[in-house]
């Protein structure tokens, strides 16, 4: 799952979890619901653990829950290249909802398309654990503080 097989991620999965716990503890408000399953250089795979709090009227996973997972996946992919850069921020996020996700865990597979010195651009495909077809496609851009990526 690595965008650059010869490069090691700046933070491995355990280091990434520890860093997120340190700088972004709010993500676990109400209990831990996101798991980092894999981290490569410029790539990651995350899981949103199904919980009824993520369901919207109509009985499907909510758009905000899906966007949160995609945005977090992009952040993790950026950190896999930049290292401990807490102030990398989302500047754009665009999501296409493709089909109704099942009431099941949601999987995010992310890869950076470009990791520049100031901007990182990536894409995320969201899948329901219960199905094979993507439920959403996301593109996003992160702004990186000056000097964070050399």
PDB file of N, CA and C in Angstrom, residues 6-46:
ATOM      1  N   UNK A   6      10.158   2.446  -1.799  1.00  0.00           N
ATOM      2  CA  UNK A   6      11.517   2.543  -1.281  1.00  0.00           C
ATOM      3  C   UNK A   6      11.643   3.520  -0.117  1.00  0.00           C
ATOM      4  N   UNK A   7      10.549   4.240   0.200  1.00  0.00           N
ATOM      5  CA  UNK A   7      10.595   5.214   1.292  1.00  0.00           C
ATOM      6  C   UNK A   7       9.798   4.719   2.489  1.00  0.00           C
ATOM      7  N   UNK A   8      10.385   4.918   3.645  1.00  0.00           N
ATOM      8  CA  UNK A   8       9.736   4.553   4.899  1.00  0.00           C
ATOM      9  C   UNK A   8       8.884   5.743   5.359  1.00  0.00           C
ATOM     10  N   UNK A   9       7.685   5.501   5.902  1.00  0.00           N
ATOM     11  CA  UNK A   9       6.886   6.617   6.400  1.00  0.00           C
ATOM     12  C   UNK A   9       7.603   7.336   7.551  1.00  0.00           C
ATOM     13  N   UNK A  10       7.381   8.640   7.638  1.00  0.00           N
ATOM     14  CA  UNK A  10       8.005   9.443   8.694  1.00  0.00           C
ATOM     15  C   UNK A  10       7.548   8.996  10.078  1.00  0.00           C
ATOM     16  N   UNK A  11       6.321   8.503  10.181  1.00  0.00           N
ATOM     17  CA  UNK A  11       5.782   7.956  11.428  1.00  0.00           C
ATOM     18  C   UNK A  11       5.143   6.610  11.112  1.00  0.00           C
ATOM     19  N   UNK A  12       5.445   5.587  11.892  1.00  0.00           N
ATOM     20  CA  UNK A  12       4.768   4.308  11.683  1.00  0.00           C
ATOM     21  C   UNK A  12       3.398   4.344  12.366  1.00  0.00           C
ATOM     22  N   UNK A  13       2.648   3.272  12.282  1.00  0.00           N
ATOM     23  CA  UNK A  13       1.281   3.256  12.797  1.00  0.00           C
ATOM     24  C   UNK A  13       1.224   3.597  14.288  1.00  0.00           C
ATOM     25  N   UNK A  14       2.072   2.998  15.093  1.00  0.00           N
ATOM     26  CA  UNK A  14       2.060   3.261  16.540  1.00  0.00           C
ATOM     27  C   UNK A  14       2.459   4.701  16.848  1.00  0.00           C
ATOM     28  N   UNK A  15       3.474   5.211  16.160  1.00  0.00           N
ATOM     29  CA  UNK A  15       3.893   6.598  16.355  1.00  0.00           C
ATOM     30  C   UNK A  15       2.789   7.566  15.925  1.00  0.00           C
ATOM     31  N   UNK A  16       2.097   7.217  14.840  1.00  0.00           N
ATOM     32  CA  UNK A  16       1.007   8.060  14.344  1.00  0.00           C
ATOM     33  C   UNK A  16      -0.115   8.128  15.375  1.00  0.00           C
ATOM     34  N   UNK A  17      -0.505   6.983  15.916  1.00  0.00           N
ATOM     35  CA  UNK A  17      -1.561   6.959  16.932  1.00  0.00           C
ATOM     36  C   UNK A  17      -1.167   7.781  18.151  1.00  0.00           C
ATOM     37  N   UNK A  18       0.069   7.630  18.600  1.00  0.00           N
ATOM     38  CA  UNK A  18       0.542   8.382  19.770  1.00  0.00           C
ATOM     39  C   UNK A  18       0.542   9.885  19.490  1.00  0.00           C
ATOM     40  N   UNK A  19       0.969  10.288  18.293  1.00  0.00           N
ATOM     41  CA  UNK A  19       0.996  11.699  17.937  1.00  0.00           C
ATOM     42  C   UNK A  19      -0.426  12.267  17.881  1.00  0.00           C
ATOM     43  N   UNK A  20      -1.346  11.546  17.261  1.00  0.00           N
ATOM     44  CA  UNK A  20      -2.737  12.017  17.199  1.00  0.00           C
ATOM     45  C   UNK A  20      -3.345  12.102  18.593  1.00  0.00           C
ATOM     46  N   UNK A  21      -3.053  11.147  19.454  1.00  0.00           N
ATOM     47  CA  UNK A  21      -3.550  11.206  20.833  1.00  0.00           C
ATOM     48  C   UNK A  21      -3.022  12.442  21.553  1.00  0.00           C
ATOM     49  N   UNK A  22      -1.794  12.825  21.234  1.00  0.00           N
ATOM     50  CA  UNK A  22      -1.165  13.986  21.876  1.00  0.00           C
ATOM     51  C   UNK A  22      -1.738  15.309  21.372  1.00  0.00           C
ATOM     52  N   UNK A  23      -1.826  15.473  20.047  1.00  0.00           N
ATOM     53  CA  UNK A  23      -2.190  16.781  19.485  1.00  0.00           C
ATOM     54  C   UNK A  23      -3.667  16.919  19.125  1.00  0.00           C
ATOM     55  N   UNK A  24      -4.390  15.803  19.089  1.00  0.00           N
ATOM     56  CA  UNK A  24      -5.778  15.835  18.631  1.00  0.00           C
ATOM     57  C   UNK A  24      -6.642  14.881  19.467  1.00  0.00           C
ATOM     58  N   UNK A  25      -6.591  15.022  20.805  1.00  0.00           N
ATOM     59  CA  UNK A  25      -7.329  14.077  21.653  1.00  0.00           C
ATOM     60  C   UNK A  25      -8.846  14.188  21.473  1.00  0.00           C
ATOM     61  N   UNK A  26      -9.325  15.322  20.962  1.00  0.00           N
ATOM     62  CA  UNK A  26     -10.772  15.519  20.775  1.00  0.00           C
ATOM     63  C   UNK A  26     -11.384  14.480  19.838  1.00  0.00           C
ATOM     64  N   UNK A  27     -10.568  13.896  18.982  1.00  0.00           N
ATOM     65  CA  UNK A  27     -11.105  12.926  18.030  1.00  0.00           C
ATOM     66  C   UNK A  27     -11.695  11.710  18.745  1.00  0.00           C
ATOM     67  N   UNK A  28     -11.283  11.483  19.978  1.00  0.00           N
ATOM     68  CA  UNK A  28     -11.773  10.320  20.718  1.00  0.00           C
ATOM     69  C   UNK A  28     -12.902  10.670  21.680  1.00  0.00           C
ATOM     70  N   UNK A  29     -13.446  11.888  21.570  1.00  0.00           N
ATOM     71  CA  UNK A  29     -14.575  12.271  22.426  1.00  0.00           C
ATOM     72  C   UNK A  29     -15.723  11.289  22.204  1.00  0.00           C
ATOM     73  N   UNK A  30     -16.242  10.758  23.266  1.00  0.00           N
ATOM     74  CA  UNK A  30     -17.323   9.778  23.153  1.00  0.00           C
ATOM     75  C   UNK A  30     -16.828   8.367  22.918  1.00  0.00           C
ATOM     76  N   UNK A  31     -15.530   8.161  22.935  1.00  0.00           N
ATOM     77  CA  UNK A  31     -14.962   6.829  22.730  1.00  0.00           C
ATOM     78  C   UNK A  31     -14.209   6.738  21.418  1.00  0.00           C
ATOM     79  N   UNK A  32     -13.237   5.874  21.382  1.00  0.00           N
ATOM     80  CA  UNK A  32     -12.403   5.688  20.196  1.00  0.00           C
ATOM     81  C   UNK A  32     -13.229   5.041  19.089  1.00  0.00           C
ATOM     82  N   UNK A  33     -13.338   5.724  17.952  1.00  0.00           N
ATOM     83  CA  UNK A  33     -14.143   5.164  16.863  1.00  0.00           C
ATOM     84  C   UNK A  33     -13.379   5.055  15.548  1.00  0.00           C
ATOM     85  N   UNK A  34     -12.128   5.517  15.529  1.00  0.00           N
ATOM     86  CA  UNK A  34     -11.316   5.412  14.318  1.00  0.00           C
ATOM     87  C   UNK A  34     -10.055   4.621  14.633  1.00  0.00           C
ATOM     88  N   UNK A  35      -9.757   3.666  13.773  1.00  0.00           N
ATOM     89  CA  UNK A  35      -8.545   2.864  13.922  1.00  0.00           C
ATOM     90  C   UNK A  35      -7.653   3.074  12.705  1.00  0.00           C
ATOM     91  N   UNK A  36      -6.369   3.266  12.940  1.00  0.00           N
ATOM     92  CA  UNK A  36      -5.395   3.315  11.850  1.00  0.00           C
ATOM     93  C   UNK A  36      -4.953   1.880  11.610  1.00  0.00           C
ATOM     94  N   UNK A  37      -5.233   1.370  10.415  1.00  0.00           N
ATOM     95  CA  UNK A  37      -4.891  -0.021  10.118  1.00  0.00           C
ATOM     96  C   UNK A  37      -3.526  -0.168   9.465  1.00  0.00           C
ATOM     97  N   UNK A  38      -3.135   0.819   8.654  1.00  0.00           N
ATOM     98  CA  UNK A  38      -1.841   0.744   7.961  1.00  0.00           C
ATOM     99  C   UNK A  38      -1.374   2.144   7.609  1.00  0.00           C
ATOM    100  N   UNK A  39      -0.051   2.301   7.598  1.00  0.00           N
ATOM    101  CA  UNK A  39       0.566   3.564   7.186  1.00  0.00           C
ATOM    102  C   UNK A  39       1.767   3.225   6.307  1.00  0.00           C
ATOM    103  N   UNK A  40       1.810   3.835   5.137  1.00  0.00           N
ATOM    104  CA  UNK A  40       2.970   3.756   4.250  1.00  0.00           C
ATOM    105  C   UNK A  40       3.407   5.174   3.946  1.00  0.00           C
ATOM    106  N   UNK A  41       4.431   5.327   3.156  1.00  0.00           N
ATOM    107  CA  UNK A  41       4.875   6.668   2.780  1.00  0.00           C
ATOM    108  C   UNK A  41       3.840   7.267   1.824  1.00  0.00           C
ATOM    109  N   UNK A  42       3.089   8.249   2.312  1.00  0.00           N
ATOM    110  CA  UNK A  42       2.064   8.900   1.492  1.00  0.00           C
ATOM    111  C   UNK A  42       0.778   8.120   1.341  1.00  0.00           C
ATOM    112  N   UNK A  43       0.599   7.089   2.146  1.00  0.00           N
ATOM    113  CA  UNK A  43      -0.614   6.267   2.069  1.00  0.00           C
ATOM    114  C   UNK A  43      -1.068   5.883   3.478  1.00  0.00           C
ATOM    115  N   UNK A  44      -2.321   5.514   3.567  1.00  0.00           N
ATOM    116  CA  UNK A  44      -2.815   4.940   4.821  1.00  0.00           C
ATOM    117  C   UNK A  44      -4.155   4.258   4.578  1.00  0.00           C
ATOM    118  N   UNK A  45      -4.524   3.470   5.549  1.00  0.00           N
ATOM    119  CA  UNK A  45      -5.832   2.809   5.568  1.00  0.00           C
ATOM    120  C   UNK A  45      -6.387   2.990   6.971  1.00  0.00           C
ATOM    121  N   UNK A  46      -7.574   3.592   7.056  1.00  0.00           N
ATOM    122  CA  UNK A  46      -8.235   3.833   8.332  1.00  0.00           C
ATOM    123  C   UNK A  46      -9.590   3.162   8.335  1.00  0.00           C
TER     124      UNK A  46
END
